[in-house]
Coordinates of C-alpha atoms in Angstrom, one line a residue:
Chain R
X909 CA -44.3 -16.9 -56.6
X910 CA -45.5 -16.1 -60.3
X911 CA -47.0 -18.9 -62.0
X912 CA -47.9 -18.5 -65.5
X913 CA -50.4 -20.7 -67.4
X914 CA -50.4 -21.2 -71.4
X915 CA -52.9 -22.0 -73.8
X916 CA -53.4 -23.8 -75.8
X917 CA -50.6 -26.6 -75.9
X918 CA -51.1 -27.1 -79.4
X919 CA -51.9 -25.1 -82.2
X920 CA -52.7 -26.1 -86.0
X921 CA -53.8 -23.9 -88.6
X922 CA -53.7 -23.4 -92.3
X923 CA -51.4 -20.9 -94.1
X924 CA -52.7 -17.5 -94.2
X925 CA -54.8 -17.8 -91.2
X926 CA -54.5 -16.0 -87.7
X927 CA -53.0 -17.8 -84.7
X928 CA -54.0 -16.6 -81.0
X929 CA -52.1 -18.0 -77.8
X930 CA -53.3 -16.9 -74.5
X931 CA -51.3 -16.6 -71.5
X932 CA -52.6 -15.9 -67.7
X933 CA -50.1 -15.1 -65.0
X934 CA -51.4 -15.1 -61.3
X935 CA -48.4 -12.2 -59.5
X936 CA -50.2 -8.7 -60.0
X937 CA -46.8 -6.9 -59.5
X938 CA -45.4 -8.6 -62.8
X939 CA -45.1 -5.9 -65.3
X940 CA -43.0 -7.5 -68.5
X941 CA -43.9 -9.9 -70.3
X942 CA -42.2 -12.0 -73.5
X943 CA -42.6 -13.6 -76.4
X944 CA -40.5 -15.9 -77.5
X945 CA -40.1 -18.6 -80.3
X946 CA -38.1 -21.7 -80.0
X947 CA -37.0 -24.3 -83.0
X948 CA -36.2 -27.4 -82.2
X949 CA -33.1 -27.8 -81.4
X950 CA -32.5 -24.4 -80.5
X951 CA -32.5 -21.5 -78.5
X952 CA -35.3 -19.4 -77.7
X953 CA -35.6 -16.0 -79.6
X954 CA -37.5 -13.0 -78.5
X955 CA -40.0 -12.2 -81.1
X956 CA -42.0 -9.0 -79.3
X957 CA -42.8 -7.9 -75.5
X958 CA -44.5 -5.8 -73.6
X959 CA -44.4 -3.7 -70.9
X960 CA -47.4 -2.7 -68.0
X961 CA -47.7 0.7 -69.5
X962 CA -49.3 -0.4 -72.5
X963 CA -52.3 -2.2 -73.7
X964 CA -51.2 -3.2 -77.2
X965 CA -47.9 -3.2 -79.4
X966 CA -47.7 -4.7 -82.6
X967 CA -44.6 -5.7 -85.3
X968 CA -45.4 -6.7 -88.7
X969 CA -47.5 -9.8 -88.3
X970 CA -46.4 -10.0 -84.6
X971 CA -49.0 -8.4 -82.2
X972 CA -49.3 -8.9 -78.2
X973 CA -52.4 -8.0 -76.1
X974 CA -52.0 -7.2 -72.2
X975 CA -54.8 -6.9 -69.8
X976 CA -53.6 -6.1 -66.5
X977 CA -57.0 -6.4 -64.9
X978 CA -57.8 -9.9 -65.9
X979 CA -54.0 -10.8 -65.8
X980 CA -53.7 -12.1 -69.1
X981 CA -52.2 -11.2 -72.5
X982 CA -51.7 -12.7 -75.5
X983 CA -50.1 -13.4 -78.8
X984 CA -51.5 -12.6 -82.4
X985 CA -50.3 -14.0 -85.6
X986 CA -51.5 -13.0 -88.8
X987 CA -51.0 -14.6 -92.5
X988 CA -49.1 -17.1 -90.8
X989 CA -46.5 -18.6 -92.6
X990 CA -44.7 -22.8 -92.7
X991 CA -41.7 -20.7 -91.1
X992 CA -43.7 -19.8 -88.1
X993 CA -44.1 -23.6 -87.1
X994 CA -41.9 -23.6 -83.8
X995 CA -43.0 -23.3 -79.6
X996 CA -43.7 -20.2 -78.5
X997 CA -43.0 -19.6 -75.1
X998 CA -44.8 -16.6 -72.6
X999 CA -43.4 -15.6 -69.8
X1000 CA -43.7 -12.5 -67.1
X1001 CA -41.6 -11.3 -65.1
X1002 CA -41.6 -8.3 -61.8
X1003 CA -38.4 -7.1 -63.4
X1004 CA -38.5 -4.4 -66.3
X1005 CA -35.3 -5.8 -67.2
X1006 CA -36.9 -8.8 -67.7
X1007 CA -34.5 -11.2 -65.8
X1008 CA -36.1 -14.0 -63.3
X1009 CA -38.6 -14.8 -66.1
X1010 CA -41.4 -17.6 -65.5
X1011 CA -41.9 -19.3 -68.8
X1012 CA -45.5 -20.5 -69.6
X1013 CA -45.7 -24.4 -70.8
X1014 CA -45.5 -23.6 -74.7
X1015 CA -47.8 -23.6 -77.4
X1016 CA -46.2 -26.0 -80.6
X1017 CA -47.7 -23.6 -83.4
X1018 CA -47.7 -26.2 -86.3
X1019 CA -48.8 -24.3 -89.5
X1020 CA -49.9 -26.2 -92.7
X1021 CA -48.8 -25.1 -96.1
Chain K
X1272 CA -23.9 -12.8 -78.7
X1273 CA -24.2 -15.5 -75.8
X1274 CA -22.2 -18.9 -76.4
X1275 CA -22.4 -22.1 -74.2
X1276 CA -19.8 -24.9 -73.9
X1277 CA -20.4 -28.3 -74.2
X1278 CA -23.0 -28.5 -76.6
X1279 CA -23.7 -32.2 -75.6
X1280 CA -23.0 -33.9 -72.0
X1281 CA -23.5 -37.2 -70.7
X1282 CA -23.2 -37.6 -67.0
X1283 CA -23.8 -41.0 -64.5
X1284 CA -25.7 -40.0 -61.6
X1285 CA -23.9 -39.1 -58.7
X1286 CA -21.1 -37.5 -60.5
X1287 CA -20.6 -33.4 -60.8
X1288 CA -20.9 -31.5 -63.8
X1289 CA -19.7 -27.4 -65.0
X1290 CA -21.8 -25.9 -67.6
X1291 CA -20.3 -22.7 -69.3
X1292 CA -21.2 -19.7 -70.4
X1293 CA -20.0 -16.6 -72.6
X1294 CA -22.3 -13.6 -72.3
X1295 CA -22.6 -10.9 -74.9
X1296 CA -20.2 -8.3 -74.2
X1297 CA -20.4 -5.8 -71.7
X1298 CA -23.8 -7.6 -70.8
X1299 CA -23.8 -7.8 -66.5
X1300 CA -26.0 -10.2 -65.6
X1301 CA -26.6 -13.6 -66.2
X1302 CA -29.2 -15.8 -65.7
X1303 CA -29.5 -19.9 -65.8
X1304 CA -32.6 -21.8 -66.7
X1305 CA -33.3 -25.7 -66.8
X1306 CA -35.5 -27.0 -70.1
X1307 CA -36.9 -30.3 -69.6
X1308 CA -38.0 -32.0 -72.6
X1309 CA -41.4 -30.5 -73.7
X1310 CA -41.6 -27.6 -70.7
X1311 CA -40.7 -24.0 -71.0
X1312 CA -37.5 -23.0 -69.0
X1313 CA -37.3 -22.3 -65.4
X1314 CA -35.5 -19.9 -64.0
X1315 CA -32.3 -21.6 -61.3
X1316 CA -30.3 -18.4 -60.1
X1317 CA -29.0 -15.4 -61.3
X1318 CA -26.3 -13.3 -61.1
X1319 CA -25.3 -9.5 -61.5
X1320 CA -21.8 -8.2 -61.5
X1321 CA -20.5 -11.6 -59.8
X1322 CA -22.9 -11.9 -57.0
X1323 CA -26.1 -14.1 -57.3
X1324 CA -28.8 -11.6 -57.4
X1325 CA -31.7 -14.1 -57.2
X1326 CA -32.1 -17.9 -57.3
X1327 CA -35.3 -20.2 -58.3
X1328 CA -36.6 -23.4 -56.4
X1329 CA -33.3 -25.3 -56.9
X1330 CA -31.5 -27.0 -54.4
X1331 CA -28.2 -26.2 -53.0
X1332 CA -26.2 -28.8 -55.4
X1333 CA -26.8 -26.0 -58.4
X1334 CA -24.3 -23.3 -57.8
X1335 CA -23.1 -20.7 -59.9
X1336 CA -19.8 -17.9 -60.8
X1337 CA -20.2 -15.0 -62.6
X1338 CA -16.2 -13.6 -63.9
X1339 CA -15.5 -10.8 -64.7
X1340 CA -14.5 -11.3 -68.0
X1341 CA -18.1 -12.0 -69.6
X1342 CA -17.9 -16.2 -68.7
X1343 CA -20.1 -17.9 -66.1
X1344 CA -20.5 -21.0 -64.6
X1345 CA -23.1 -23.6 -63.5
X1346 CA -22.2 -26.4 -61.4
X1347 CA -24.5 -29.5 -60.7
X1348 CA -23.3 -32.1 -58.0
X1349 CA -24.4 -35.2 -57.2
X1350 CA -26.4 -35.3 -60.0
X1351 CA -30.0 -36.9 -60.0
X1352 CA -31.4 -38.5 -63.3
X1353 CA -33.8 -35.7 -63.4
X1354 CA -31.1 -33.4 -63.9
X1355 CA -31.7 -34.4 -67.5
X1356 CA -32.5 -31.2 -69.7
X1357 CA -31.3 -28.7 -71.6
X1358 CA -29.4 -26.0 -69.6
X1359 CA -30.1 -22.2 -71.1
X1360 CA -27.9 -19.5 -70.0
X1361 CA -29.4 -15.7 -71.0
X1362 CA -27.7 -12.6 -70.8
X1363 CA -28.8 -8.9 -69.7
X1364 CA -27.2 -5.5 -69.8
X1365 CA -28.1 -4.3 -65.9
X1366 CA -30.4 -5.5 -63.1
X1367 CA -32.9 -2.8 -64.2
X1368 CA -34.7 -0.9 -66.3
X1369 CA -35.9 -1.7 -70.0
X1370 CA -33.8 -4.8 -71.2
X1371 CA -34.0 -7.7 -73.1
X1372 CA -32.5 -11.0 -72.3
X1373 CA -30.4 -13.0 -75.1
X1374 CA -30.4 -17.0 -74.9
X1375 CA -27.2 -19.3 -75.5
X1376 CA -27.7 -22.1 -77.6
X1377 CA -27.8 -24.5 -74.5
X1378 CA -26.4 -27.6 -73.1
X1379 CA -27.7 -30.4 -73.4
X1380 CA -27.2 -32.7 -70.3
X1381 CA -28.1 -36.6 -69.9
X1382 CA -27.7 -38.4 -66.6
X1383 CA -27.8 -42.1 -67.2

């Protein structure tokens, strides 16, 4: 089955700065793949995703990076703000509708004011 | 949007527990995911217009019902202490095609 590594497990940076969290999957024939952001205590929230038919796609601050050849993608953050601090979660999936998702481990994104 | 009832559980191991679920409306499928503390989810079954349409390395003692009012059901039996976790149900509009998946707020089990 899919198995989805994240890096890394932890993330610190200043306010203002860029965050980058990598993601690698290993099933060839996944072709969605999530973002999502959870707060502790609560649930996880889609923040961006992306399908196989695209290389980039970006929202505001919010950018994702897919390279079907190596089998990775990843997630930019720019001017990263306190409110950001949270886990983000990858995952991929063989489903467009994005159902039967494997989650990556989580990167804790801890952003200093 | 997606609901989940209890919010809080405490279970002895052994016993059996039903977690519940109220999808968004008009959403057909539903999936359930286990959270151990400090993991990302992973996927345990779903199910599409009341039938399980997929399942994830769980054992048999996780079942499932999908209604067809919106509600769903997870049942654990004979419950292990590391059933401990946070249960996630998500909801879907179809099996296919471009969708996104919404997340209830979880249950949170404990098995003493």
């Amino acid at each position: 089955g899919e198995n989805v590594e994240q890096h890394p497990s932890t993330l610190s940076v200043q306010e203002g700065d860029s965050a980058v969290i990598k993601c690698t999957y290993s099933d060839s024939a996944s072709n969605y793949f999530p973002w999502y952001k959870q707060e502790l205590g609560k649930r996880p929230q889609l923040i961006i995703d992306i399908r196989s038919n695209v290389g980039e796609k970006k929202d505001q601050r919010i950018a994702v990076t897919l390279n079907k050849t190596a089998k990775h993608f990843s997630l930019h953050i720019t001017e990263t703000q306190p409110e950001d601090s949270a886990v983000y979660f990858c995952a991929a999936s063989r489903d467009n509708a994005g159902n039967m998702l494997t989650f990556g481990g989580g990167t804790r994104l801890m952003v200093k004011p | 949007g997606v609901t989940q009832s209890p919010t809080h559980l405490i279970k002895t191991r052994g016993q059996q527990v039903t977690l519940r679920c109220s999808s968004q409306s008009g959403h057909n499928t539903v999936s359930w995911y286990q959270q151990a503390l400090g993991q990302g989810p992973q996927f345990i079954f779903q199910y599409y217009r009341e039938e399980e349409n997929g399942r994830g390395n769980f054992p048999p003692r996780f079942s499932g019902l999908q209604f067809p009012n919106d509600s769903s059901e997870l049942n654990v039996n004979a419950l292990e202490l590391d059933d401990s976790a946070l249960y996630l149900c998500a909801s879907a509009l179809g099996k296919g095609g471009p969708d996104t998946q919404y997340f209830g707020p979880g249950t949170r089990l404990t098995v003493l």
